[in-house]
Amino acid sequence: MALSSATRRYQRRVILLALLYAALLFSAVYLLNRHMVDGVAAYAIGVLPALPVVGFFVAIGLYMTEEQDEYLRMLLVRQSLIATGVSMTGATLWGFLEGFDLLPHLVGYAWPILWFAGLGVGSCVNGLIERSPA
């Protein structure tokens, strides 16, 4: 099956964002762990790796609006809703257990990671639903 033009644009965006993320993350870890910068510059460098992650969310939103195939768009919406449910459930459960000192503190950037894992769960659910007889 040929990819739609919206899918190709989405894939290009995600690949570029992933490369940018890796470059910024490795640079920030290198500079900040060695205390090579401080003050405002340290904050600026510390936030740089987050920007491509925000870009991933923008890329998914753009794909949802650009995809002309309603079926493909529905699959992505279902996948995204499942990912949101997985990550928000995880954040809620962890937050309560952490609040009661039953679990250690978890850094905030763990939740987008869980959301992206939830996209994988959503993809599996899509596959199971779409393969099942009607």
PDB file of C-alpha atoms in Angstrom:
ATOM      1  CA  MET A   1       0.000   0.000   0.000  1.00  0.00           C
ATOM      2  CA  ALA A   2       1.400   3.388  -0.995  1.00  0.00           C
ATOM      3  CA  LEU A   3       1.856   5.987   1.728  1.00  0.00           C
ATOM      4  CA  SER A   4      -0.225   9.132   1.566  1.00  0.00           C
ATOM      5  CA  SER A   5       1.556  12.436   1.083  1.00  0.00           C
ATOM      6  CA  ALA A   6       0.504  13.418   4.620  1.00  0.00           C
ATOM      7  CA  THR A   7       2.110  10.245   5.984  1.00  0.00           C
ATOM      8  CA  ARG A   8       5.340  10.938   4.102  1.00  0.00           C
ATOM      9  CA  ARG A   9       5.448  14.506   5.460  1.00  0.00           C
ATOM     10  CA  TYR A  10       4.772  13.214   8.969  1.00  0.00           C
ATOM     11  CA  GLN A  11       7.567  10.656   8.703  1.00  0.00           C
ATOM     12  CA  ARG A  12      10.037  13.266   7.449  1.00  0.00           C
ATOM     13  CA  ARG A  13       9.119  15.602  10.310  1.00  0.00           C
ATOM     14  CA  VAL A  14       9.507  12.865  12.918  1.00  0.00           C
ATOM     15  CA  ILE A  15      12.870  11.726  11.546  1.00  0.00           C
ATOM     16  CA  LEU A  16      14.202  15.299  11.551  1.00  0.00           C
ATOM     17  CA  LEU A  17      12.848  15.911  15.051  1.00  0.00           C
ATOM     18  CA  ALA A  18      14.380  12.660  16.315  1.00  0.00           C
ATOM     19  CA  LEU A  19      17.793  13.611  14.929  1.00  0.00           C
ATOM     20  CA  LEU A  20      17.497  17.091  16.432  1.00  0.00           C
ATOM     21  CA  TYR A  21      16.386  15.603  19.763  1.00  0.00           C
ATOM     22  CA  ALA A  22      19.387  13.269  19.891  1.00  0.00           C
ATOM     23  CA  ALA A  23      21.826  16.053  19.026  1.00  0.00           C
ATOM     24  CA  LEU A  24      20.362  18.464  21.573  1.00  0.00           C
ATOM     25  CA  LEU A  25      20.058  15.854  24.314  1.00  0.00           C
ATOM     26  CA  PHE A  26      23.629  14.613  23.961  1.00  0.00           C
ATOM     27  CA  SER A  27      24.906  18.197  23.816  1.00  0.00           C
ATOM     28  CA  ALA A  28      22.920  19.247  26.891  1.00  0.00           C
ATOM     29  CA  VAL A  29      24.019  16.198  28.890  1.00  0.00           C
ATOM     30  CA  TYR A  30      27.636  16.802  27.925  1.00  0.00           C
ATOM     31  CA  LEU A  31      27.618  20.505  28.759  1.00  0.00           C
ATOM     32  CA  LEU A  32      25.497  20.395  31.908  1.00  0.00           C
ATOM     33  CA  ASN A  33      27.000  17.288  33.503  1.00  0.00           C
ATOM     34  CA  ARG A  34      30.446  18.862  33.143  1.00  0.00           C
ATOM     35  CA  HIS A  35      29.191  22.207  34.509  1.00  0.00           C
ATOM     36  CA  MET A  36      30.468  23.964  31.400  1.00  0.00           C
ATOM     37  CA  VAL A  37      27.611  26.493  31.505  1.00  0.00           C
ATOM     38  CA  ASP A  38      25.603  28.094  34.273  1.00  0.00           C
ATOM     39  CA  GLY A  39      22.935  30.682  34.904  1.00  0.00           C
ATOM     40  CA  VAL A  40      20.460  31.540  32.174  1.00  0.00           C
ATOM     41  CA  ALA A  41      22.501  29.673  29.559  1.00  0.00           C
ATOM     42  CA  ALA A  42      22.191  26.463  31.571  1.00  0.00           C
ATOM     43  CA  TYR A  43      18.401  26.836  31.689  1.00  0.00           C
ATOM     44  CA  ALA A  44      18.289  27.530  27.951  1.00  0.00           C
ATOM     45  CA  ILE A  45      20.440  24.497  27.179  1.00  0.00           C
ATOM     46  CA  GLY A  46      18.439  22.387  29.624  1.00  0.00           C
ATOM     47  CA  VAL A  47      15.168  23.149  27.859  1.00  0.00           C
ATOM     48  CA  LEU A  48      16.475  22.635  24.303  1.00  0.00           C
ATOM     49  CA  PRO A  49      15.978  18.828  24.231  1.00  0.00           C
ATOM     50  CA  ALA A  50      12.321  19.344  25.205  1.00  0.00           C
ATOM     51  CA  LEU A  51      11.592  21.391  22.100  1.00  0.00           C
ATOM     52  CA  PRO A  52      11.783  18.488  19.603  1.00  0.00           C
ATOM     53  CA  VAL A  53       9.537  16.462  21.942  1.00  0.00           C
ATOM     54  CA  VAL A  54       6.991  19.273  21.716  1.00  0.00           C
ATOM     55  CA  GLY A  55       7.588  19.097  17.971  1.00  0.00           C
ATOM     56  CA  PHE A  56       6.549  15.428  17.964  1.00  0.00           C
ATOM     57  CA  PHE A  57       3.162  16.420  19.354  1.00  0.00           C
ATOM     58  CA  VAL A  58       2.874  19.187  16.760  1.00  0.00           C
ATOM     59  CA  ALA A  59       3.798  16.725  14.011  1.00  0.00           C
ATOM     60  CA  ILE A  60       1.070  14.324  15.124  1.00  0.00           C
ATOM     61  CA  GLY A  61      -1.455  17.164  15.206  1.00  0.00           C
ATOM     62  CA  LEU A  62      -0.403  18.316  11.747  1.00  0.00           C
ATOM     63  CA  TYR A  63      -0.711  14.778  10.445  1.00  0.00           C
ATOM     64  CA  MET A  64      -4.241  14.515  11.863  1.00  0.00           C
ATOM     65  CA  THR A  65      -5.256  17.697  10.070  1.00  0.00           C
ATOM     66  CA  GLU A  66      -3.419  16.962   6.810  1.00  0.00           C
ATOM     67  CA  GLU A  67      -4.448  13.325   6.335  1.00  0.00           C
ATOM     68  CA  GLN A  68      -7.284  13.215   3.809  1.00  0.00           C
ATOM     69  CA  ASP A  69      -8.065   9.521   4.286  1.00  0.00           C
ATOM     70  CA  GLU A  70     -10.721   9.381   6.998  1.00  0.00           C
ATOM     71  CA  TYR A  71      -9.924   5.770   7.866  1.00  0.00           C
ATOM     72  CA  LEU A  72      -6.219   6.504   8.451  1.00  0.00           C
ATOM     73  CA  ARG A  73      -7.136   9.594  10.443  1.00  0.00           C
ATOM     74  CA  MET A  74      -9.536   7.559  12.608  1.00  0.00           C
ATOM     75  CA  LEU A  75      -6.804   4.995  13.303  1.00  0.00           C
ATOM     76  CA  LEU A  76      -4.436   7.739  14.473  1.00  0.00           C
ATOM     77  CA  VAL A  77      -7.129   9.367  16.614  1.00  0.00           C
ATOM     78  CA  ARG A  78      -7.902   6.016  18.278  1.00  0.00           C
ATOM     79  CA  GLN A  79      -4.194   5.372  18.772  1.00  0.00           C
ATOM     80  CA  SER A  80      -3.706   8.828  20.299  1.00  0.00           C
ATOM     81  CA  LEU A  81      -6.694   8.427  22.614  1.00  0.00           C
ATOM     82  CA  ILE A  82      -5.324   5.107  23.854  1.00  0.00           C
ATOM     83  CA  ALA A  83      -1.880   6.679  24.354  1.00  0.00           C
ATOM     84  CA  THR A  84      -3.452   9.523  26.313  1.00  0.00           C
ATOM     85  CA  GLY A  85      -5.404   7.091  28.479  1.00  0.00           C
ATOM     86  CA  VAL A  86      -2.287   5.004  29.169  1.00  0.00           C
ATOM     87  CA  SER A  87      -0.118   7.985  30.092  1.00  0.00           C
ATOM     88  CA  MET A  88      -2.722   9.851  32.135  1.00  0.00           C
ATOM     89  CA  THR A  89      -3.636   6.666  34.010  1.00  0.00           C
ATOM     90  CA  GLY A  90       0.044   6.037  34.707  1.00  0.00           C
ATOM     91  CA  ALA A  91       0.606   9.630  35.832  1.00  0.00           C
ATOM     92  CA  THR A  92      -2.456   9.528  38.092  1.00  0.00           C
ATOM     93  CA  LEU A  93      -1.588   6.209  39.727  1.00  0.00           C
ATOM     94  CA  TRP A  94       2.083   7.116  40.147  1.00  0.00           C
ATOM     95  CA  GLY A  95       1.190  10.576  41.432  1.00  0.00           C
ATOM     96  CA  PHE A  96      -1.041   9.240  44.183  1.00  0.00           C
ATOM     97  CA  LEU A  97       1.439   6.559  45.219  1.00  0.00           C
ATOM     98  CA  GLU A  98       4.274   9.098  45.153  1.00  0.00           C
ATOM     99  CA  GLY A  99       2.139  11.518  47.186  1.00  0.00           C
ATOM    100  CA  PHE A 100       1.710   8.836  49.850  1.00  0.00           C
ATOM    101  CA  ASP A 101       5.496   8.204  49.822  1.00  0.00           C
ATOM    102  CA  LEU A 102       4.998   4.708  48.420  1.00  0.00           C
ATOM    103  CA  LEU A 103       6.966   5.361  45.214  1.00  0.00           C
ATOM    104  CA  PRO A 104       9.956   7.610  44.487  1.00  0.00           C
ATOM    105  CA  HIS A 105       9.683  10.858  42.558  1.00  0.00           C
ATOM    106  CA  LEU A 106       9.526  10.358  38.791  1.00  0.00           C
ATOM    107  CA  VAL A 107      10.800  13.079  36.474  1.00  0.00           C
ATOM    108  CA  GLY A 108       8.142  14.845  34.428  1.00  0.00           C
ATOM    109  CA  TYR A 109       9.595  13.879  31.056  1.00  0.00           C
ATOM    110  CA  ALA A 110       8.716  10.257  31.822  1.00  0.00           C
ATOM    111  CA  TRP A 111       5.062  10.925  30.970  1.00  0.00           C
ATOM    112  CA  PRO A 112       5.597  11.829  27.301  1.00  0.00           C
ATOM    113  CA  ILE A 113       7.769   8.715  27.055  1.00  0.00           C
ATOM    114  CA  LEU A 114       4.860   6.690  28.414  1.00  0.00           C
ATOM    115  CA  TRP A 115       2.550   8.467  25.958  1.00  0.00           C
ATOM    116  CA  PHE A 116       4.761   7.418  23.046  1.00  0.00           C
ATOM    117  CA  ALA A 117       4.750   3.857  24.390  1.00  0.00           C
ATOM    118  CA  GLY A 118       0.960   4.176  24.541  1.00  0.00           C
ATOM    119  CA  LEU A 119       1.002   4.950  20.819  1.00  0.00           C
ATOM    120  CA  GLY A 120       2.526   1.505  20.386  1.00  0.00           C
ATOM    121  CA  VAL A 121      -0.234  -0.013  22.525  1.00  0.00           C
ATOM    122  CA  GLY A 122      -2.779   1.887  20.434  1.00  0.00           C
ATOM    123  CA  SER A 123      -1.224   0.563  17.249  1.00  0.00           C
ATOM    124  CA  CYS A 124      -1.547  -2.991  18.569  1.00  0.00           C
ATOM    125  CA  VAL A 125      -5.164  -2.366  19.553  1.00  0.00           C
ATOM    126  CA  ASN A 126      -5.847  -0.963  16.067  1.00  0.00           C
ATOM    127  CA  GLY A 127      -4.341  -4.096  14.557  1.00  0.00           C
ATOM    128  CA  LEU A 128      -6.424  -6.391  16.730  1.00  0.00           C
ATOM    129  CA  ILE A 129      -9.650  -4.480  16.090  1.00  0.00           C
ATOM    130  CA  GLU A 130      -9.094  -4.212  12.353  1.00  0.00           C
ATOM    131  CA  ARG A 131      -8.242  -7.935  12.013  1.00  0.00           C
ATOM    132  CA  SER A 132     -11.230  -9.164  13.992  1.00  0.00           C
ATOM    133  CA  PRO A 133     -14.275 -10.254  11.996  1.00  0.00           C
ATOM    134  CA  ALA A 134     -17.096  -7.713  12.027  1.00  0.00           C
TER     135      ALA A 134
END
